[in-house]
Short mmCIF file of N, CA and C in Angstrom, two decimals:
data_model
loop_
_atom_site.label_atom_id
_atom_site.label_comp_id
_atom_site.label_asym_id
_atom_site.label_seq_id
_atom_site.Cartn_x
_atom_site.Cartn_y
_atom_site.Cartn_z
N MET C 1 -6.61 -17.18 -1.95
CA MET C 1 -5.88 -18.40 -2.26
C MET C 1 -4.44 -18.29 -1.82
N ASN C 2 -4.08 -17.40 -0.94
CA ASN C 2 -2.67 -17.22 -0.56
C ASN C 2 -1.98 -18.57 -0.43
N ILE C 3 -0.90 -18.74 -1.20
CA ILE C 3 -0.22 -20.03 -1.22
C ILE C 3 0.75 -20.12 -0.06
N ASP C 4 0.94 -21.34 0.41
CA ASP C 4 1.90 -21.60 1.47
C ASP C 4 3.27 -21.66 0.80
N MET C 5 4.09 -20.62 1.02
CA MET C 5 5.38 -20.55 0.33
C MET C 5 6.33 -21.66 0.78
N SER C 6 6.06 -22.31 1.90
CA SER C 6 6.99 -23.31 2.39
C SER C 6 6.79 -24.68 1.74
N LYS C 7 5.54 -25.03 1.40
CA LYS C 7 5.33 -26.37 0.87
C LYS C 7 4.40 -26.43 -0.35
N PRO C 8 4.49 -25.49 -1.28
CA PRO C 8 3.63 -25.64 -2.44
C PRO C 8 4.27 -26.59 -3.44
N SER C 9 3.49 -27.06 -4.42
CA SER C 9 4.12 -27.77 -5.52
C SER C 9 4.33 -26.71 -6.59
N TRP C 10 5.52 -26.65 -7.12
CA TRP C 10 5.88 -25.58 -8.04
C TRP C 10 5.84 -26.06 -9.48
N SER C 11 5.64 -25.13 -10.39
CA SER C 11 5.79 -25.41 -11.81
C SER C 11 7.27 -25.37 -12.14
N GLU C 12 7.62 -25.78 -13.36
CA GLU C 12 9.03 -25.70 -13.79
C GLU C 12 9.46 -24.25 -13.94
N ASN C 13 8.49 -23.36 -14.19
CA ASN C 13 8.77 -21.94 -14.43
C ASN C 13 8.04 -21.09 -13.40
N VAL C 14 8.77 -20.19 -12.73
CA VAL C 14 8.16 -19.34 -11.71
C VAL C 14 8.59 -17.89 -11.92
N ILE C 15 7.59 -17.00 -11.88
CA ILE C 15 7.85 -15.56 -11.93
C ILE C 15 7.44 -14.99 -10.58
N LEU C 16 8.39 -14.37 -9.88
CA LEU C 16 8.13 -13.79 -8.56
C LEU C 16 8.27 -12.28 -8.67
N VAL C 17 7.20 -11.56 -8.31
CA VAL C 17 7.12 -10.12 -8.55
C VAL C 17 6.89 -9.36 -7.24
N ASP C 18 7.66 -8.29 -7.02
CA ASP C 18 7.36 -7.33 -5.97
C ASP C 18 6.32 -6.38 -6.57
N GLY C 19 5.06 -6.64 -6.29
CA GLY C 19 3.97 -5.88 -6.91
C GLY C 19 4.00 -4.39 -6.59
N ASP C 20 4.35 -4.04 -5.36
CA ASP C 20 4.42 -2.63 -4.97
C ASP C 20 5.44 -1.89 -5.84
N TYR C 21 6.58 -2.55 -6.04
CA TYR C 21 7.66 -1.92 -6.79
C TYR C 21 7.31 -1.78 -8.28
N VAL C 22 6.85 -2.86 -8.88
CA VAL C 22 6.59 -2.82 -10.32
C VAL C 22 5.47 -1.83 -10.64
N ASP C 23 4.51 -1.66 -9.73
CA ASP C 23 3.45 -0.68 -9.93
C ASP C 23 4.00 0.74 -9.89
N LYS C 24 4.94 0.98 -8.98
CA LYS C 24 5.58 2.30 -8.87
C LYS C 24 6.38 2.62 -10.13
N VAL C 25 7.10 1.64 -10.64
CA VAL C 25 7.89 1.83 -11.86
C VAL C 25 6.96 2.12 -13.05
N ALA C 26 5.86 1.39 -13.15
CA ALA C 26 4.91 1.62 -14.24
C ALA C 26 4.35 3.04 -14.16
N PHE C 27 4.03 3.50 -12.95
CA PHE C 27 3.53 4.86 -12.77
C PHE C 27 4.55 5.89 -13.27
N ASN C 28 5.80 5.71 -12.87
CA ASN C 28 6.85 6.65 -13.28
C ASN C 28 7.03 6.66 -14.80
N LEU C 29 6.97 5.48 -15.42
CA LEU C 29 7.09 5.41 -16.89
C LEU C 29 5.92 6.11 -17.56
N ILE C 30 4.71 5.90 -17.05
CA ILE C 30 3.52 6.55 -17.62
C ILE C 30 3.68 8.07 -17.58
N VAL C 31 4.02 8.60 -16.41
CA VAL C 31 4.16 10.05 -16.25
C VAL C 31 5.24 10.61 -17.18
N ASN C 32 6.40 9.96 -17.20
CA ASN C 32 7.51 10.46 -18.02
C ASN C 32 7.24 10.35 -19.51
N PHE C 33 6.69 9.22 -19.94
CA PHE C 33 6.47 9.04 -21.37
C PHE C 33 5.28 9.84 -21.89
N GLU C 34 4.27 10.06 -21.06
CA GLU C 34 3.17 10.92 -21.51
C GLU C 34 3.69 12.31 -21.84
N ARG C 35 4.58 12.80 -21.01
CA ARG C 35 5.18 14.12 -21.24
C ARG C 35 6.07 14.10 -22.49
N MET C 36 6.85 13.01 -22.63
CA MET C 36 7.81 12.92 -23.73
C MET C 36 7.16 12.74 -25.10
N ILE C 37 6.13 11.88 -25.18
CA ILE C 37 5.55 11.59 -26.50
C ILE C 37 4.21 12.29 -26.73
N GLY C 38 3.72 12.97 -25.71
CA GLY C 38 2.54 13.82 -25.89
C GLY C 38 1.23 13.10 -26.12
N ARG C 39 1.07 11.92 -25.53
CA ARG C 39 -0.24 11.25 -25.60
C ARG C 39 -0.49 10.52 -24.30
N ARG C 40 -1.77 10.22 -24.08
CA ARG C 40 -2.15 9.49 -22.86
C ARG C 40 -1.69 8.04 -22.98
N ILE C 41 -1.15 7.50 -21.92
CA ILE C 41 -0.71 6.11 -21.90
C ILE C 41 -1.64 5.33 -20.97
N PRO C 42 -2.25 4.26 -21.49
CA PRO C 42 -3.17 3.47 -20.64
C PRO C 42 -2.40 2.64 -19.61
N LYS C 43 -3.14 2.02 -18.72
CA LYS C 43 -2.51 1.12 -17.74
C LYS C 43 -1.81 -0.02 -18.48
N ALA C 44 -0.81 -0.58 -17.84
CA ALA C 44 -0.09 -1.71 -18.44
C ALA C 44 -1.00 -2.94 -18.51
N ASP C 45 -0.91 -3.65 -19.61
CA ASP C 45 -1.65 -4.90 -19.81
C ASP C 45 -0.91 -5.99 -19.03
N THR C 46 -1.51 -6.46 -17.95
CA THR C 46 -0.83 -7.39 -17.05
C THR C 46 -0.39 -8.67 -17.75
N ALA C 47 -1.29 -9.27 -18.53
CA ALA C 47 -0.95 -10.52 -19.22
C ALA C 47 0.18 -10.30 -20.23
N ARG C 48 0.13 -9.19 -20.95
CA ARG C 48 1.18 -8.91 -21.92
C ARG C 48 2.53 -8.72 -21.21
N TRP C 49 2.49 -8.02 -20.07
CA TRP C 49 3.73 -7.81 -19.31
C TRP C 49 4.31 -9.14 -18.84
N ILE C 50 3.45 -10.01 -18.32
CA ILE C 50 3.90 -11.33 -17.85
C ILE C 50 4.53 -12.12 -19.01
N ASP C 51 3.89 -12.06 -20.19
CA ASP C 51 4.46 -12.71 -21.38
C ASP C 51 5.86 -12.19 -21.69
N CYS C 52 6.02 -10.87 -21.65
CA CYS C 52 7.33 -10.26 -21.95
C CYS C 52 8.39 -10.70 -20.94
N ILE C 53 8.01 -10.75 -19.67
CA ILE C 53 8.94 -11.21 -18.63
C ILE C 53 9.33 -12.66 -18.90
N ALA C 54 8.35 -13.50 -19.24
CA ALA C 54 8.62 -14.91 -19.52
C ALA C 54 9.59 -15.06 -20.70
N LEU C 55 9.36 -14.29 -21.76
CA LEU C 55 10.25 -14.34 -22.93
C LEU C 55 11.65 -13.86 -22.58
N ASP C 56 11.74 -12.74 -21.86
CA ASP C 56 13.05 -12.23 -21.44
C ASP C 56 13.77 -13.21 -20.50
N GLY C 57 12.98 -14.02 -19.80
CA GLY C 57 13.55 -15.02 -18.90
C GLY C 57 13.91 -16.32 -19.58
N GLY C 58 13.72 -16.38 -20.92
CA GLY C 58 14.15 -17.55 -21.67
C GLY C 58 13.07 -18.54 -22.04
N LEU C 59 11.81 -18.27 -21.67
CA LEU C 59 10.72 -19.19 -22.02
C LEU C 59 10.43 -19.07 -23.51
N ARG C 60 10.12 -20.19 -24.14
CA ARG C 60 9.78 -20.20 -25.55
C ARG C 60 8.42 -20.84 -25.76
N GLU C 61 7.84 -20.62 -26.93
CA GLU C 61 6.50 -21.10 -27.26
C GLU C 61 6.37 -22.58 -26.95
N GLY C 62 5.22 -22.97 -26.43
CA GLY C 62 4.99 -24.38 -26.14
C GLY C 62 4.03 -24.57 -24.98
N PRO C 63 3.78 -25.81 -24.60
CA PRO C 63 2.82 -26.10 -23.53
C PRO C 63 3.44 -25.95 -22.14
N ASN C 64 4.00 -24.79 -21.87
CA ASN C 64 4.65 -24.54 -20.58
C ASN C 64 3.63 -24.30 -19.48
N SER C 65 4.06 -24.54 -18.26
CA SER C 65 3.28 -24.18 -17.08
C SER C 65 4.11 -23.17 -16.30
N VAL C 66 3.51 -22.02 -16.00
CA VAL C 66 4.24 -20.94 -15.32
C VAL C 66 3.42 -20.46 -14.12
N GLN C 67 4.05 -20.41 -12.97
CA GLN C 67 3.41 -19.82 -11.79
C GLN C 67 3.90 -18.38 -11.65
N VAL C 68 2.96 -17.48 -11.45
CA VAL C 68 3.28 -16.07 -11.26
C VAL C 68 2.82 -15.69 -9.86
N VAL C 69 3.75 -15.24 -9.02
CA VAL C 69 3.42 -14.88 -7.64
C VAL C 69 3.71 -13.40 -7.42
N PHE C 70 2.67 -12.65 -7.06
CA PHE C 70 2.82 -11.23 -6.73
C PHE C 70 2.92 -11.11 -5.21
N VAL C 71 4.03 -10.56 -4.73
CA VAL C 71 4.20 -10.28 -3.31
C VAL C 71 3.88 -8.80 -3.12
N HIS C 72 3.05 -8.46 -2.12
CA HIS C 72 2.69 -7.05 -1.93
C HIS C 72 2.46 -6.75 -0.46
N SER C 73 2.47 -5.47 -0.14
CA SER C 73 2.29 -5.05 1.25
C SER C 73 0.83 -5.22 1.67
N ALA C 74 0.63 -5.38 2.98
CA ALA C 74 -0.71 -5.62 3.51
C ALA C 74 -1.66 -4.46 3.20
N GLY C 75 -1.13 -3.26 3.12
CA GLY C 75 -1.98 -2.10 2.89
C GLY C 75 -2.29 -1.81 1.43
N THR C 76 -1.82 -2.66 0.53
CA THR C 76 -2.03 -2.43 -0.90
C THR C 76 -2.96 -3.47 -1.46
N ALA C 77 -4.12 -3.04 -1.95
CA ALA C 77 -5.12 -3.97 -2.48
C ALA C 77 -4.94 -4.24 -3.96
N ALA C 78 -4.25 -3.33 -4.66
CA ALA C 78 -4.15 -3.47 -6.12
C ALA C 78 -2.93 -2.75 -6.65
N MET C 79 -2.56 -3.12 -7.87
CA MET C 79 -1.59 -2.35 -8.64
C MET C 79 -2.42 -1.35 -9.44
N ASP C 80 -2.25 -0.07 -9.16
CA ASP C 80 -3.10 0.96 -9.78
C ASP C 80 -2.78 1.20 -11.25
N ASN C 81 -1.59 0.79 -11.70
CA ASN C 81 -1.16 1.10 -13.06
C ASN C 81 -1.11 -0.12 -13.96
N PHE C 82 -1.80 -1.17 -13.56
CA PHE C 82 -1.93 -2.39 -14.34
C PHE C 82 -3.40 -2.77 -14.48
N ALA C 83 -3.75 -3.38 -15.61
CA ALA C 83 -5.11 -3.88 -15.81
C ALA C 83 -5.02 -5.30 -16.37
N PRO C 84 -5.57 -6.28 -15.67
CA PRO C 84 -6.17 -6.20 -14.33
C PRO C 84 -5.09 -6.00 -13.26
N GLY C 85 -5.52 -5.41 -12.11
CA GLY C 85 -4.53 -5.09 -11.10
C GLY C 85 -4.94 -5.39 -9.67
N ASP C 86 -6.23 -5.70 -9.42
CA ASP C 86 -6.67 -5.96 -8.05
C ASP C 86 -6.22 -7.35 -7.62
N TYR C 87 -5.43 -7.41 -6.55
CA TYR C 87 -4.85 -8.68 -6.13
C TYR C 87 -5.90 -9.73 -5.79
N ALA C 88 -6.89 -9.35 -4.98
CA ALA C 88 -7.86 -10.34 -4.49
C ALA C 88 -8.86 -10.76 -5.56
N SER C 89 -9.46 -9.78 -6.25
CA SER C 89 -10.57 -10.12 -7.15
C SER C 89 -10.15 -10.41 -8.59
N GLU C 90 -9.02 -9.85 -9.04
CA GLU C 90 -8.67 -9.98 -10.45
C GLU C 90 -7.44 -10.85 -10.73
N LEU C 91 -6.58 -11.03 -9.73
CA LEU C 91 -5.33 -11.75 -9.98
C LEU C 91 -5.21 -13.07 -9.21
N ASP C 92 -5.43 -13.05 -7.91
CA ASP C 92 -5.21 -14.24 -7.08
C ASP C 92 -6.13 -15.39 -7.50
N GLY C 93 -5.53 -16.53 -7.81
CA GLY C 93 -6.31 -17.70 -8.19
C GLY C 93 -6.75 -17.70 -9.65
N LYS C 94 -6.33 -16.72 -10.42
CA LYS C 94 -6.71 -16.64 -11.83
C LYS C 94 -5.62 -17.26 -12.70
N ALA C 95 -5.97 -17.51 -13.96
CA ALA C 95 -5.02 -18.09 -14.91
C ALA C 95 -5.34 -17.59 -16.31
N PHE C 96 -4.35 -17.65 -17.18
CA PHE C 96 -4.61 -17.40 -18.60
C PHE C 96 -3.66 -18.28 -19.41
N SER C 97 -4.06 -18.57 -20.64
CA SER C 97 -3.25 -19.40 -21.53
C SER C 97 -3.04 -18.67 -22.84
N ASP C 98 -1.85 -18.85 -23.41
CA ASP C 98 -1.56 -18.31 -24.73
C ASP C 98 -0.47 -19.15 -25.38
N HIS C 99 0.21 -18.63 -26.39
CA HIS C 99 1.22 -19.40 -27.13
C HIS C 99 2.42 -19.82 -26.27
N LEU C 100 2.58 -19.20 -25.10
CA LEU C 100 3.70 -19.56 -24.23
C LEU C 100 3.33 -20.62 -23.19
N GLY C 101 2.04 -20.93 -23.09
CA GLY C 101 1.60 -21.93 -22.13
C GLY C 101 0.53 -21.40 -21.19
N GLU C 102 0.42 -22.03 -20.02
CA GLU C 102 -0.59 -21.63 -19.03
C GLU C 102 0.10 -20.91 -17.88
N PHE C 103 -0.48 -19.76 -17.51
CA PHE C 103 0.05 -18.94 -16.43
C PHE C 103 -0.93 -18.96 -15.26
N LEU C 104 -0.48 -19.42 -14.11
CA LEU C 104 -1.30 -19.50 -12.91
C LEU C 104 -0.85 -18.39 -11.97
N ILE C 105 -1.78 -17.52 -11.60
CA ILE C 105 -1.42 -16.32 -10.82
C ILE C 105 -1.89 -16.44 -9.38
N SER C 106 -1.04 -16.02 -8.47
CA SER C 106 -1.43 -15.93 -7.06
C SER C 106 -0.80 -14.68 -6.47
N SER C 107 -1.37 -14.23 -5.36
CA SER C 107 -0.79 -13.07 -4.68
C SER C 107 -0.58 -13.42 -3.21
N VAL C 108 0.50 -12.92 -2.66
CA VAL C 108 0.85 -13.18 -1.27
C VAL C 108 1.09 -11.84 -0.59
N ARG C 109 0.35 -11.61 0.49
CA ARG C 109 0.45 -10.34 1.22
C ARG C 109 1.48 -10.46 2.34
N ALA C 110 2.35 -9.47 2.44
CA ALA C 110 3.34 -9.44 3.53
C ALA C 110 2.67 -8.87 4.77
N GLU C 111 2.44 -9.72 5.75
CA GLU C 111 1.80 -9.30 7.01
C GLU C 111 2.86 -8.98 8.04
N ALA C 112 2.68 -7.88 8.78
CA ALA C 112 3.63 -7.50 9.83
C ALA C 112 3.80 -8.68 10.78
N PRO C 113 5.00 -8.92 11.27
CA PRO C 113 6.19 -8.09 11.16
C PRO C 113 7.03 -8.34 9.90
N VAL C 114 6.55 -9.19 8.99
CA VAL C 114 7.33 -9.51 7.79
C VAL C 114 7.16 -8.39 6.76
N SER C 115 8.27 -7.93 6.20
CA SER C 115 8.23 -6.88 5.18
C SER C 115 8.11 -7.51 3.80
N VAL C 116 7.76 -6.71 2.80
CA VAL C 116 7.73 -7.19 1.42
C VAL C 116 9.13 -7.67 1.04
N ALA C 117 10.16 -6.90 1.40
CA ALA C 117 11.53 -7.29 1.09
C ALA C 117 11.87 -8.65 1.69
N GLY C 118 11.54 -8.83 2.95
CA GLY C 118 11.83 -10.09 3.63
C GLY C 118 11.09 -11.26 3.00
N LEU C 119 9.80 -11.05 2.70
CA LEU C 119 8.99 -12.11 2.11
C LEU C 119 9.47 -12.43 0.70
N PHE C 120 9.86 -11.41 -0.05
CA PHE C 120 10.33 -11.63 -1.42
C PHE C 120 11.60 -12.46 -1.43
N VAL C 121 12.58 -12.06 -0.62
CA VAL C 121 13.87 -12.76 -0.60
C VAL C 121 13.69 -14.19 -0.11
N GLU C 122 12.89 -14.37 0.94
CA GLU C 122 12.64 -15.71 1.46
C GLU C 122 11.93 -16.57 0.42
N SER C 123 10.96 -15.98 -0.29
CA SER C 123 10.23 -16.71 -1.33
C SER C 123 11.16 -17.09 -2.48
N ALA C 124 12.06 -16.17 -2.85
CA ALA C 124 13.02 -16.45 -3.92
C ALA C 124 13.90 -17.64 -3.53
N GLU C 125 14.32 -17.69 -2.27
CA GLU C 125 15.14 -18.81 -1.80
C GLU C 125 14.37 -20.12 -1.88
N VAL C 126 13.11 -20.10 -1.45
CA VAL C 126 12.28 -21.31 -1.48
C VAL C 126 12.09 -21.80 -2.91
N VAL C 127 11.75 -20.88 -3.81
CA VAL C 127 11.51 -21.24 -5.21
C VAL C 127 12.78 -21.80 -5.85
N CYS C 128 13.90 -21.12 -5.62
CA CYS C 128 15.16 -21.56 -6.23
C CYS C 128 15.64 -22.89 -5.67
N ALA C 129 15.23 -23.22 -4.45
CA ALA C 129 15.65 -24.49 -3.84
C ALA C 129 14.75 -25.65 -4.26
N ALA C 130 13.57 -25.36 -4.80
CA ALA C 130 12.64 -26.42 -5.18
C ALA C 130 13.19 -27.20 -6.37
N LYS C 131 13.29 -28.53 -6.22
CA LYS C 131 13.89 -29.37 -7.26
C LYS C 131 13.16 -29.29 -8.59
N GLU C 132 11.82 -29.16 -8.54
CA GLU C 132 11.04 -29.19 -9.78
C GLU C 132 11.14 -27.89 -10.59
N VAL C 133 11.63 -26.83 -9.96
CA VAL C 133 11.72 -25.54 -10.66
C VAL C 133 13.00 -25.48 -11.49
N LYS C 134 12.84 -25.14 -12.78
CA LYS C 134 13.99 -25.07 -13.69
C LYS C 134 14.33 -23.63 -14.08
N ARG C 135 13.30 -22.77 -14.13
CA ARG C 135 13.51 -21.39 -14.60
C ARG C 135 12.80 -20.45 -13.64
N VAL C 136 13.54 -19.44 -13.16
CA VAL C 136 12.99 -18.47 -12.20
C VAL C 136 13.23 -17.06 -12.72
N MET C 137 12.18 -16.24 -12.70
CA MET C 137 12.29 -14.83 -13.09
C MET C 137 11.90 -13.99 -11.89
N LEU C 138 12.81 -13.14 -11.44
CA LEU C 138 12.61 -12.36 -10.22
C LEU C 138 12.55 -10.87 -10.54
N ILE C 139 11.49 -10.21 -10.06
CA ILE C 139 11.34 -8.77 -10.23
C ILE C 139 11.28 -8.15 -8.84
N PRO C 140 12.47 -7.89 -8.24
CA PRO C 140 12.53 -7.33 -6.89
C PRO C 140 12.55 -5.80 -6.93
N ASN C 141 12.47 -5.18 -5.76
CA ASN C 141 12.75 -3.74 -5.67
C ASN C 141 14.27 -3.64 -5.53
N ALA C 142 14.94 -3.58 -6.69
CA ALA C 142 16.41 -3.61 -6.70
C ALA C 142 17.00 -2.41 -5.98
N GLU C 143 16.25 -1.31 -5.92
CA GLU C 143 16.77 -0.12 -5.25
C GLU C 143 16.87 -0.32 -3.74
N GLU C 144 16.06 -1.21 -3.20
CA GLU C 144 16.02 -1.38 -1.74
C GLU C 144 16.73 -2.62 -1.22
N TYR C 145 16.58 -3.77 -1.90
CA TYR C 145 17.13 -5.00 -1.29
C TYR C 145 17.85 -5.90 -2.30
N TYR C 146 18.44 -5.28 -3.31
CA TYR C 146 19.15 -6.07 -4.33
C TYR C 146 20.30 -6.87 -3.72
N ASP C 147 21.12 -6.24 -2.87
CA ASP C 147 22.28 -6.93 -2.30
C ASP C 147 21.87 -8.12 -1.45
N THR C 148 20.78 -7.97 -0.71
CA THR C 148 20.28 -9.07 0.12
C THR C 148 19.85 -10.23 -0.77
N LEU C 149 19.15 -9.91 -1.85
CA LEU C 149 18.70 -10.94 -2.79
C LEU C 149 19.91 -11.60 -3.47
N ARG C 150 20.86 -10.79 -3.91
CA ARG C 150 22.04 -11.32 -4.58
C ARG C 150 22.77 -12.31 -3.68
N ASN C 151 22.92 -11.98 -2.40
CA ASN C 151 23.56 -12.88 -1.45
C ASN C 151 22.76 -14.17 -1.27
N ALA C 152 21.44 -14.04 -1.24
CA ALA C 152 20.58 -15.21 -1.06
C ALA C 152 20.66 -16.16 -2.25
N LEU C 153 20.99 -15.62 -3.42
CA LEU C 153 21.03 -16.44 -4.63
C LEU C 153 22.41 -17.07 -4.88
N ARG C 154 23.37 -16.81 -3.99
CA ARG C 154 24.72 -17.35 -4.20
C ARG C 154 24.76 -18.87 -4.27
N ARG C 155 23.86 -19.51 -3.52
CA ARG C 155 23.89 -20.97 -3.44
C ARG C 155 22.96 -21.65 -4.43
N VAL C 156 22.43 -20.93 -5.39
CA VAL C 156 21.49 -21.52 -6.34
C VAL C 156 22.21 -22.51 -7.25
N ASP C 157 21.56 -23.64 -7.46
CA ASP C 157 22.07 -24.69 -8.35
C ASP C 157 22.33 -24.12 -9.74
N ASP C 158 23.49 -24.41 -10.29
CA ASP C 158 23.87 -23.89 -11.61
C ASP C 158 22.97 -24.41 -12.74
N GLU C 159 22.24 -25.49 -12.48
CA GLU C 159 21.34 -26.05 -13.49
C GLU C 159 20.12 -25.15 -13.71
N LYS C 160 19.80 -24.35 -12.71
CA LYS C 160 18.60 -23.49 -12.81
C LYS C 160 18.92 -22.22 -13.59
N ARG C 161 17.95 -21.77 -14.37
CA ARG C 161 18.11 -20.51 -15.09
C ARG C 161 17.37 -19.44 -14.29
N VAL C 162 18.12 -18.59 -13.62
CA VAL C 162 17.55 -17.52 -12.80
C VAL C 162 17.84 -16.19 -13.48
N THR C 163 16.80 -15.38 -13.66
CA THR C 163 16.96 -14.06 -14.27
C THR C 163 16.39 -13.02 -13.31
N VAL C 164 17.19 -12.00 -13.00
CA VAL C 164 16.75 -10.90 -12.15
C VAL C 164 16.54 -9.67 -13.03
N PHE C 165 15.39 -9.03 -12.86
CA PHE C 165 15.03 -7.85 -13.65
C PHE C 165 15.21 -6.59 -12.80
N ALA C 166 15.87 -5.59 -13.37
CA ALA C 166 16.05 -4.31 -12.69
C ALA C 166 16.00 -3.21 -13.73
N MET C 167 15.86 -1.97 -13.29
CA MET C 167 15.76 -0.85 -14.23
C MET C 167 17.10 -0.47 -14.84
N GLU C 168 18.18 -0.92 -14.23
CA GLU C 168 19.51 -0.64 -14.78
C GLU C 168 20.42 -1.81 -14.43
N PRO C 169 21.51 -1.99 -15.17
CA PRO C 169 22.43 -3.10 -14.85
C PRO C 169 22.93 -2.97 -13.41
N MET C 170 22.95 -4.09 -12.72
CA MET C 170 23.37 -4.12 -11.32
C MET C 170 24.62 -4.98 -11.19
N ALA C 171 25.26 -4.92 -10.02
CA ALA C 171 26.43 -5.76 -9.76
C ALA C 171 26.05 -7.22 -10.00
N GLY C 172 26.92 -7.97 -10.65
CA GLY C 172 26.60 -9.34 -11.06
C GLY C 172 26.45 -10.31 -9.91
N GLY C 173 25.89 -11.44 -10.24
CA GLY C 173 25.69 -12.49 -9.25
C GLY C 173 25.51 -13.82 -9.96
N ASN C 174 25.02 -14.81 -9.25
CA ASN C 174 24.83 -16.16 -9.77
C ASN C 174 23.50 -16.24 -10.54
N PHE C 175 23.32 -15.35 -11.52
CA PHE C 175 22.06 -15.27 -12.27
C PHE C 175 22.25 -14.38 -13.50
N ARG C 176 21.28 -14.44 -14.39
CA ARG C 176 21.26 -13.55 -15.55
C ARG C 176 20.57 -12.26 -15.14
N GLN C 177 20.75 -11.22 -15.96
CA GLN C 177 20.05 -9.95 -15.71
C GLN C 177 19.34 -9.48 -16.97
N GLU C 178 18.21 -8.84 -16.78
CA GLU C 178 17.48 -8.21 -17.87
C GLU C 178 16.99 -6.84 -17.39
N ILE C 179 16.76 -5.94 -18.33
CA ILE C 179 16.26 -4.60 -17.99
C ILE C 179 14.73 -4.65 -17.90
N LEU C 180 14.18 -4.26 -16.77
CA LEU C 180 12.74 -4.31 -16.51
C LEU C 180 11.96 -3.37 -17.41
N GLY C 181 12.54 -2.22 -17.73
CA GLY C 181 11.81 -1.19 -18.47
C GLY C 181 11.27 -1.63 -19.82
N TYR C 182 11.99 -2.53 -20.51
CA TYR C 182 11.55 -2.93 -21.85
C TYR C 182 10.21 -3.65 -21.81
N SER C 183 10.06 -4.58 -20.87
CA SER C 183 8.79 -5.33 -20.78
C SER C 183 7.65 -4.40 -20.38
N LEU C 184 7.93 -3.46 -19.48
CA LEU C 184 6.88 -2.53 -19.06
C LEU C 184 6.47 -1.59 -20.20
N MET C 185 7.44 -1.12 -20.98
CA MET C 185 7.12 -0.25 -22.10
C MET C 185 6.24 -0.99 -23.11
N SER C 186 6.53 -2.25 -23.36
CA SER C 186 5.71 -3.05 -24.26
C SER C 186 4.29 -3.18 -23.72
N ALA C 187 4.17 -3.49 -22.42
CA ALA C 187 2.85 -3.67 -21.80
C ALA C 187 2.06 -2.37 -21.75
N LEU C 188 2.76 -1.23 -21.74
CA LEU C 188 2.11 0.08 -21.73
C LEU C 188 1.79 0.57 -23.14
N GLY C 189 2.19 -0.20 -24.14
CA GLY C 189 1.91 0.17 -25.53
C GLY C 189 2.79 1.30 -26.05
N ILE C 190 3.97 1.47 -25.46
CA ILE C 190 4.91 2.50 -25.92
C ILE C 190 5.78 1.88 -27.01
N ARG C 191 5.70 2.44 -28.21
CA ARG C 191 6.44 1.89 -29.35
C ARG C 191 7.82 2.54 -29.46
N ALA C 192 8.78 1.77 -29.94
CA ALA C 192 10.15 2.26 -30.09
C ALA C 192 10.20 3.49 -30.99
N ASP C 193 9.39 3.49 -32.07
CA ASP C 193 9.45 4.63 -32.99
C ASP C 193 8.93 5.93 -32.37
N GLU C 194 8.17 5.81 -31.27
CA GLU C 194 7.66 7.01 -30.60
C GLU C 194 8.73 7.71 -29.79
N ILE C 195 9.78 6.97 -29.42
CA ILE C 195 10.76 7.58 -28.51
C ILE C 195 12.12 7.77 -29.18
N LYS C 196 12.19 7.54 -30.48
CA LYS C 196 13.47 7.76 -31.18
C LYS C 196 13.71 9.24 -31.31
N HIS C 197 14.95 9.64 -31.09
CA HIS C 197 15.31 11.05 -31.22
C HIS C 197 16.12 11.24 -32.49
N ASP C 198 15.88 12.36 -33.17
CA ASP C 198 16.66 12.65 -34.39
C ASP C 198 18.02 13.18 -34.01
#
């Protein structure tokens, strides 16, 4: 169901995810926290993670419509550390509903010569320029192309609520920021009381 990023009809709320990056971060959290708290950590619950991102991005309970777009490299068929995680069979064209509204999921593969970074930044520009979109949540690979994304977001309409998620605070821009790790820890079932130090 690969969506045409140039002319789709958008929901008021859009979550754009660099799937390759978020899967790598989840893997690193699993490895580090298993060692730290001494128990096996299951794959991240994809729907729970999406809910956490939506809440951190300012969405509140109600009949909302949210589009979730996973951008990934052509050679990657799935997020190995998320369940469900297979782009083609488990995520693309699927939807789920809960107290926050309806979430419509699609995946877009970056085909050469376009890179994931290039497709992500271009997609972010398209989404932020769409008149019908009011709230945008972006999960980029901040380690690789944060500055490019930040520059691309300079012209975003002030009426839109744009939130960029990264693992640590980054140089500011024309958007809000949230820490990505909190939503992933929740989706991985890591409780705050497990990691408190005396």
